[in-house]
Coordinates of C-alpha atoms and ligand atoms in Angstrom, one line a residue:
X22 CA 35.3 16.8 80.3
X23 CA 37.0 19.5 78.2
X24 CA 36.8 23.3 78.6
X25 CA 33.9 23.8 76.2
X26 CA 31.8 21.1 77.9
X27 CA 32.6 22.6 81.3
X28 CA 31.5 26.1 80.2
X29 CA 28.3 24.8 78.7
X30 CA 27.5 22.9 81.9
X31 CA 28.2 26.0 83.9
X32 CA 25.8 28.1 81.8
X33 CA 23.1 25.4 82.1
X34 CA 23.4 25.4 85.9
X35 CA 23.3 29.2 86.0
X36 CA 20.3 29.4 83.7
X37 CA 18.4 26.8 85.8
X38 CA 19.3 28.6 89.0
X39 CA 18.1 31.9 87.5
X40 CA 14.9 30.2 86.3
X41 CA 14.2 28.7 89.7
X42 CA 14.8 32.1 91.4
X43 CA 12.5 33.8 89.0
X44 CA 9.8 31.1 89.6
X45 CA 10.1 31.7 93.4
X46 CA 9.8 35.5 93.0
X47 CA 6.7 35.0 90.7
X48 CA 5.3 32.5 93.3
X49 CA 5.7 35.1 96.1
X50 CA 4.2 37.9 93.9
X51 CA 1.3 35.6 93.0
X52 CA 0.7 34.8 96.7
X53 CA 0.7 38.4 97.8
X54 CA -1.3 39.9 94.9
X55 CA -3.7 37.0 94.7
X56 CA -6.5 37.3 92.1
X57 CA -5.9 41.0 91.7
X58 CA -3.0 40.6 89.4
X59 CA -3.4 37.1 88.0
X60 CA 0.1 36.7 86.7
X61 CA 0.1 32.9 85.9
X62 CA 1.1 33.6 82.3
X63 CA 4.4 35.0 83.5
X64 CA 5.4 31.5 84.8
X65 CA 6.2 30.8 81.1
X66 CA 9.2 33.0 81.4
X67 CA 11.3 30.8 83.8
X68 CA 10.0 27.6 82.2
X69 CA 11.1 28.7 78.7
X70 CA 14.4 30.1 80.0
X71 CA 15.3 26.8 81.6
X72 CA 14.1 24.8 78.6
X73 CA 16.0 27.0 76.1
X74 CA 19.2 27.2 78.1
X75 CA 19.4 23.9 79.9
X76 CA 17.3 21.5 77.9
X77 CA 14.0 19.6 78.0
X78 CA 14.3 18.1 81.4
X79 CA 15.3 21.3 83.1
X80 CA 12.3 22.9 81.4
X81 CA 10.0 20.2 82.7
X82 CA 11.4 20.6 86.2
X83 CA 11.0 24.4 86.3
X84 CA 7.5 24.0 84.7
X85 CA 6.6 21.6 87.6
X86 CA 8.1 24.1 90.1
X87 CA 6.0 27.0 88.6
X88 CA 2.9 24.9 88.7
X89 CA 3.6 24.1 92.4
X90 CA 4.2 27.8 93.1
X91 CA 1.0 28.8 91.4
X92 CA -0.9 26.0 93.2
X93 CA 0.3 26.9 96.7
X94 CA -0.1 30.6 96.3
X95 CA -3.6 30.0 95.0
X96 CA -4.6 27.7 97.8
X97 CA -3.0 29.7 100.6
X98 CA -3.9 33.2 99.7
X99 CA -7.5 32.5 100.7
X100 CA -9.2 32.2 97.4
X101 CA -12.4 30.2 97.5
X102 CA -13.6 27.7 94.9
X103 CA -16.9 25.9 94.6
X104 CA -15.1 22.6 94.7
X105 CA -11.7 22.0 96.4
X106 CA -10.7 20.0 93.3
X107 CA -10.8 23.0 91.0
X108 CA -7.3 24.4 91.9
X109 CA -5.8 20.9 91.5
X110 CA -7.5 20.7 88.1
X111 CA -6.2 24.2 87.1
X112 CA -2.7 23.2 88.2
X113 CA -2.8 20.0 86.2
X114 CA -3.9 22.0 83.1
X115 CA -1.2 24.6 83.7
X116 CA 1.4 21.9 84.0
X117 CA 0.3 20.2 80.8
X118 CA 0.5 23.5 79.1
X119 CA 4.0 24.0 80.3
X120 CA 4.9 20.5 79.2
X121 CA 3.7 21.2 75.7
X122 CA 5.4 24.5 75.4
X123 CA 8.7 23.0 76.7
X124 CA 8.4 20.1 74.3
X125 CA 7.7 22.3 71.3
X126 CA 10.4 24.8 72.2
X127 CA 13.1 22.2 72.6
X128 CA 12.0 20.3 69.5
X129 CA 12.3 23.6 67.6
X130 CA 15.8 24.2 69.1
X131 CA 16.8 20.7 68.2
X132 CA 15.8 20.9 64.6
X133 CA 17.4 24.4 64.4
X134 CA 20.7 23.0 65.8
X135 CA 20.6 20.1 63.3
X136 CA 19.9 22.4 60.4
X137 CA 22.8 24.6 61.5
X138 CA 25.1 21.5 61.7
X139 CA 24.0 20.2 58.3
X140 CA 24.6 23.6 56.7
X141 CA 28.0 23.9 58.4
X142 CA 29.0 20.4 57.2
X143 CA 27.8 21.0 53.7
X144 CA 29.7 24.3 53.6
X145 CA 32.8 22.7 54.8
X146 CA 32.5 19.9 52.3
X147 CA 31.9 22.4 49.5
X148 CA 34.9 24.5 50.6
X149 CA 37.1 21.3 50.6
X150 CA 35.8 20.4 47.1
X151 CA 36.4 23.9 45.8
X152 CA 40.0 23.8 47.2
X153 CA 40.6 20.3 45.7
X154 CA 39.3 21.5 42.3
X155 CA 41.6 24.5 42.5
X156 CA 44.5 22.3 43.4
X157 CA 43.7 19.9 40.6
X158 CA 43.4 22.7 38.1
X159 CA 46.8 24.1 39.2
X160 CA 48.4 20.6 39.0
X161 CA 46.9 20.2 35.5
X162 CA 48.2 23.6 34.4
X163 CA 51.6 22.8 35.9
X164 CA 51.6 19.3 34.2
X165 CA 50.8 20.9 30.9
X166 CA 53.6 23.5 31.3
X167 CA 56.0 20.7 32.3
X168 CA 54.8 18.6 29.4
X169 CA 55.7 21.4 27.0
X170 CA 59.0 22.0 28.6
X171 CA 59.8 18.3 28.7
X172 CA 58.9 17.9 25.0
X173 CA 61.1 20.8 24.2
X174 CA 64.0 19.4 26.2
X175 CA 63.6 16.0 24.6
X176 CA 63.6 17.6 21.2
X177 CA 66.7 19.6 22.0
X178 CA 68.4 16.5 23.4
X179 CA 67.5 14.6 20.3
X180 CA 68.9 17.4 18.0
X181 CA 72.1 17.5 19.9
X182 CA 72.6 13.7 19.9
X183 CA 73.3 13.4 16.2
X184 CA 75.9 16.2 15.9
X185 CA 77.6 14.7 18.9
X186 CA 77.8 11.3 17.2
X187 CA 79.6 12.9 14.3
X188 CA 81.9 14.9 16.6
X189 CA 83.1 11.7 18.3
X190 CA 83.6 10.1 14.9
X191 CA 85.6 13.0 13.8
X192 CA 87.7 12.9 16.9
X193 CA 88.5 9.3 16.1
X194 CA 89.5 10.4 12.5
X195 CA 91.6 13.3 13.8
X196 CA 93.4 10.8 16.1
X197 CA 94.2 8.5 13.2
X198 CA 95.3 11.4 11.0
X199 CA 97.5 12.6 13.8
X200 CA 99.1 9.2 14.3
X201 CA 99.8 8.9 10.6
X202 CA 101.3 12.3 10.5
X203 CA 103.4 11.6 13.6
X204 CA 104.7 8.4 12.1
X205 CA 105.8 10.0 8.9
X206 CA 107.4 13.0 10.7
X207 CA 108.8 11.0 13.6
X208 CA 107.3 13.3 16.3
X209 CA 105.3 12.3 19.4
X210 CA 101.5 12.5 19.7
X211 CA 101.4 12.0 23.5
X212 CA 100.1 15.5 24.4
X213 CA 97.5 15.4 21.6
X214 CA 96.4 12.0 22.6
X215 CA 95.6 13.2 26.2
X216 CA 93.6 16.1 24.8
X217 CA 91.7 13.9 22.4
X218 CA 91.0 11.4 25.2
X219 CA 89.6 14.2 27.3
X220 CA 87.4 15.5 24.5
X221 CA 86.1 12.0 23.8
X222 CA 85.3 11.4 27.5
X223 CA 83.4 14.7 27.7
X224 CA 81.5 13.9 24.5
X225 CA 80.7 10.5 26.0
X226 CA 79.4 12.1 29.2
X227 CA 77.2 14.5 27.3
X228 CA 75.8 11.6 25.3
X229 CA 75.1 9.6 28.4
X230 CA 73.2 12.6 30.0
X231 CA 71.2 13.1 26.8
X232 CA 70.4 9.4 26.8
X233 CA 69.0 9.6 30.3
X234 CA 67.0 12.7 29.5
X235 CA 65.5 11.1 26.4
X236 CA 64.8 7.8 28.2
X237 CA 62.9 9.7 30.9
X238 CA 61.1 12.0 28.5
X239 CA 60.1 9.4 26.0
X240 CA 59.6 6.2 27.9
X241 CA 58.2 3.7 25.4
X242 CA 55.2 1.7 26.3
X243 CA 56.2 -1.4 28.1
X244 CA 56.0 -4.7 26.4
X245 CA 55.3 -7.2 29.1
X246 CA 55.8 -10.9 29.3
X247 CA 56.0 -13.4 32.2
X248 CA 59.5 -13.2 33.5
X249 CA 61.0 -15.6 36.0
X250 CA 62.9 -13.3 38.3
X251 CA 65.4 -15.8 39.8
X252 CA 66.9 -16.8 36.4
X253 CA 66.6 -13.3 35.0
X254 CA 68.4 -11.7 38.0
X255 CA 71.1 -14.4 38.2
X256 CA 71.9 -13.8 34.5
X257 CA 71.9 -10.0 34.7
X258 CA 73.9 -10.0 37.9
X259 CA 76.6 -12.2 36.4
X260 CA 76.8 -9.6 33.7
X261 CA 77.6 -6.8 36.2
X262 CA 79.9 -8.9 38.4
X263 CA 83.1 -7.7 36.7
X264 CA 82.1 -4.1 37.4
X265 CA 81.5 -4.9 41.0
X266 CA 84.9 -6.7 41.3
X267 CA 86.5 -3.6 39.9
X268 CA 84.8 -1.4 42.5
X269 CA 85.7 -3.8 45.4
X270 CA 82.1 -4.5 46.1
X271 CA 81.0 -7.9 47.4
X272 CA 77.7 -9.1 46.1
X273 CA 75.4 -11.3 48.1
X274 CA 72.3 -12.8 46.4
X275 CA 69.4 -14.1 48.4
X276 CA 67.1 -15.0 45.6
X277 CA 64.2 -17.5 46.2
X278 CA 64.5 -20.0 43.3
X279 CA 60.8 -20.8 43.6
X280 CA 59.6 -17.3 43.2
X281 CA 56.7 -17.3 40.7
X282 CA 57.0 -15.2 37.6
X283 CA 56.1 -11.5 37.2
X284 CA 54.5 -9.9 34.2
X285 CA 57.0 -7.2 33.2
X286 CA 58.9 -5.5 30.5
X287 CA 62.3 -7.2 31.2
X288 CA 64.5 -4.5 29.7
X289 CA 62.7 -1.7 31.6
X290 CA 62.8 -3.6 34.8
X291 CA 66.5 -4.3 34.5
X292 CA 67.2 -0.6 33.7
X293 CA 65.3 0.3 36.8
X294 CA 67.2 -2.2 39.0
X295 CA 70.5 -1.2 37.4
X296 CA 69.8 2.4 38.4
X297 CA 69.5 1.2 42.0
X298 CA 72.7 -0.8 41.7
X299 CA 74.6 2.1 40.1
X300 CA 73.4 4.4 43.0
X301 CA 74.5 1.8 45.5
X302 CA 78.0 1.7 43.9
X303 CA 78.2 5.5 44.0
X304 CA 77.3 5.4 47.7
X305 CA 80.2 3.0 48.3
X306 CA 83.2 4.7 46.6
X307 CA 85.7 2.6 48.6
X308 CA 83.9 -0.7 48.1
X309 CA 81.4 -2.5 50.4
X310 CA 78.6 -5.0 50.4
X311 CA 75.8 -5.1 48.0
X312 CA 72.8 -7.4 48.6
X313 CA 70.3 -8.2 46.0
X314 CA 67.3 -10.2 47.2
X315 CA 64.1 -11.4 45.6
X316 CA 61.4 -13.1 47.8
X317 CA 57.8 -13.8 47.6
X318 CA 55.6 -11.6 49.8
X319 CA 51.9 -12.7 49.5
X320 CA 50.8 -12.0 46.0
X321 CA 53.8 -9.9 45.3
X322 CA 57.5 -10.3 44.5
X323 CA 59.8 -8.2 46.7
X324 CA 63.1 -7.3 45.1
X325 CA 65.5 -5.3 47.3
X326 CA 68.9 -3.8 46.7
X327 CA 70.9 -2.9 49.8
X328 CA 74.2 -1.2 50.3
X329 CA 76.3 -0.4 53.3
X330 CA 77.4 2.9 51.9
X331 CA 77.0 6.5 53.0
X332 CA 73.3 6.4 53.5
X333 CA 71.3 9.6 53.2
X334 CA 70.4 12.7 55.3
X335 CA 66.7 13.2 56.1
X336 CA 66.6 16.1 53.6
X337 CA 68.0 13.8 50.9
X338 CA 65.6 11.0 51.7
X339 CA 62.7 13.5 51.5
X340 CA 63.7 14.4 47.9
X341 CA 64.2 10.9 46.6
X342 CA 62.3 10.2 43.4
X343 CA 61.9 13.9 42.6
X344 CA 63.2 14.4 39.0
X345 CA 66.5 16.3 38.8
X346 CA 67.3 15.9 42.5
X347 CA 70.9 14.8 42.7
X348 CA 73.8 15.3 45.2
X349 CA 76.4 14.2 42.6
X350 CA 78.4 16.7 40.6
X351 CA 77.9 14.6 37.5
X352 CA 74.4 13.3 38.3
X353 CA 71.3 13.9 36.4
X354 CA 68.8 13.1 39.2
X355 CA 66.7 11.1 36.7
X356 CA 67.7 7.6 37.7
X357 CA 65.3 7.1 40.6
X358 CA 62.5 9.1 38.9
X359 CA 62.8 6.7 36.0
X360 CA 62.9 3.6 38.3
X361 CA 59.8 4.8 40.2
X362 CA 58.0 5.4 36.9
X363 CA 58.8 1.9 35.6
X364 CA 57.8 0.3 38.9
X365 CA 54.5 2.3 39.1
X366 CA 53.6 1.5 35.5
X367 CA 54.0 -2.1 36.3
X368 CA 51.5 -1.7 39.2
X369 CA 54.2 -2.0 41.8
X370 CA 55.6 0.2 44.6
X371 CA 59.1 1.3 45.5
X372 CA 60.3 2.3 49.0
X373 CA 63.6 3.3 50.6
X374 CA 64.9 2.8 54.0
X375 CA 68.2 4.5 54.8
X376 CA 70.4 5.4 57.7
X377 CA 73.2 8.0 57.5
X378 CA 76.6 6.3 57.5
X379 CA 75.1 2.8 57.5
X380 CA 73.5 2.3 54.1
X381 CA 70.3 2.2 52.2
X382 CA 67.8 -0.4 51.0
X383 CA 65.5 0.1 48.1
X384 CA 62.6 -2.3 47.9
X385 CA 60.5 -2.9 44.8
X386 CA 57.1 -4.7 45.2
X387 CA 55.8 -6.2 41.9
X388 CA 52.5 -8.1 41.6
X389 CA 53.0 -11.7 40.6
X390 CA 51.9 -12.7 37.1
X391 CA 49.3 -15.1 38.5
X392 CA 48.4 -14.4 42.1
X393 CA 48.5 -17.9 43.4
Ligands
ADP24 P1 71.8 10.5 40.3 O1 72.3 9.2 40.5 O2 72.0 11.0 38.9 O3 72.2 11.5 41.3 P2 69.3 9.4 41.1 O4 67.9 9.8 40.8 O5 69.7 8.0 40.7 O6 70.2 10.5 40.4 O7 69.6 9.6 42.6 C1 69.2 10.8 43.3 C2 70.0 11.0 44.5 O8 69.5 10.1 45.5 C3 71.4 10.8 44.5 O9 72.1 11.9 44.0 C4 71.8 10.4 45.9 O10 72.0 11.6 46.7 C5 70.6 9.8 46.4 N1 70.7 8.3 46.4 C6 70.1 7.4 45.6 N2 70.5 6.2 45.9 C7 71.3 6.2 47.0 C8 72.0 5.3 47.8 N3 71.9 3.9 47.6 N4 72.8 5.7 48.8 C9 72.8 7.0 49.1 N5 72.2 8.0 48.3 C10 71.5 7.6 47.3
MG25 MG1 71.5 7.4 39.8

C-alpha cells in the first residue's frame, strides 16, 4: 500500500468513526427528547457523511446503525403504539430510505469521479497532441531552413568544383613549364616541385571534401537490382585489399556463400560500406584486424564491419550518424550520415557497438530481396 492509499484509508476510517459517533449522539438525543423533538431526519447526516467519505458499504452500515438507534430510542422511551409492529415497520421504512439515499449519493459520486477522470484524460491527451504538433511544426521549420542552407551549400560546392579542376590542371601545366625551363637553363626544380606537390594535395583534399558534401546533399534516387552479397563483397574487398596491406590491416571475411540476394543500389551500398571500412582504418592507424561478415538473419541480411581499433567514448557514440560530427582534423563528419541514409532508404537499419580501446562493430540489416 502506498502513501496515498494509506492516507485515503485513514480518512475513510476517521469519517466512519465520526459518523458512528454522531449517530450515537443523535440516538441518545432521540431517546431523551422522545416525540417532543422528532429528530429522525437528522440521522441522514451521519449516513450521508459515511457514504460520501467512506463509500457505499460504510453508508449502508451507518444507515443501519441509525435505524437501530432510532428504533431502540423509540421503543424504550415509553412511546405507545396501537400495534407493536408499527415501530418495526417505521424502522424498516427508515432503513430503506437510508439505503436509497446512500445508493443515489454514491452513484452520483461515482459518475462525478468518472467524469472528472475522463476530462483529465482528454485534457492530458489534448496537451500531448498540442505539444507534438508544436514539435512537428518546429521540426518542419528547422528542416525547411536546413534544406535552404543545404541547397546553398551544395550550390557553392558545385560552383567551387569547376574552378578547382582548372586550378589543378594549371598546376600540372606550371609543373611541365617549370621542368622545360629548368632543363634549358640547367637549374634544379626540387623546391618548386615540393611546393607544387603540396598545392596539388591541398586542391585534391578540397575536391574530396566537396565531393562528400555534394554526395550527401544531392543523393540521387537509388536504382535497385537484386544483388548477391557474397560475390559482390568478395569482388569489392579484393579491390581494397592492396590498401589494407599498405595499412598493415588483416582482413577476415566470414561471408555466408548461400546468403540470398538483396534488392539494392549496388554502388550506393558499396559507398556506404566503404565509409565504414575507411572509418575502421582511421581507427587503427598502426594496423589491426578488420572483419567483414555477411550472414542471414531471418528475413534479413546482416552485414557487419568490425575493427579492433581505438573504439569510441560514450560521448562520441552518442553523436554517431549526426551530420558534421567528426573527431578527425581532416574529417567531414558526413560519412556515417550518408551511410545511414543509404541504409534507411533501402528499408534497413544500422547499429554500432563499441568499446573504448577495444574496437567497434557497425552492423547493417537489409531486407532480403524475396523473404524466403
Ligand atoms: P569522418 O570520418 O569524416 O570523421 P564519419 O561520419 O565517417 O565522419 O565518422 C564520424 C565520427 O565517428 C568519426 O570522426 C569518429 O570519431 C567516429 N567513428 C566512426 N567510425 C569509427 C570507428 N570504426 N572507430 C572509432 N570511431 C569511429
Ligand atoms: Mg568517415
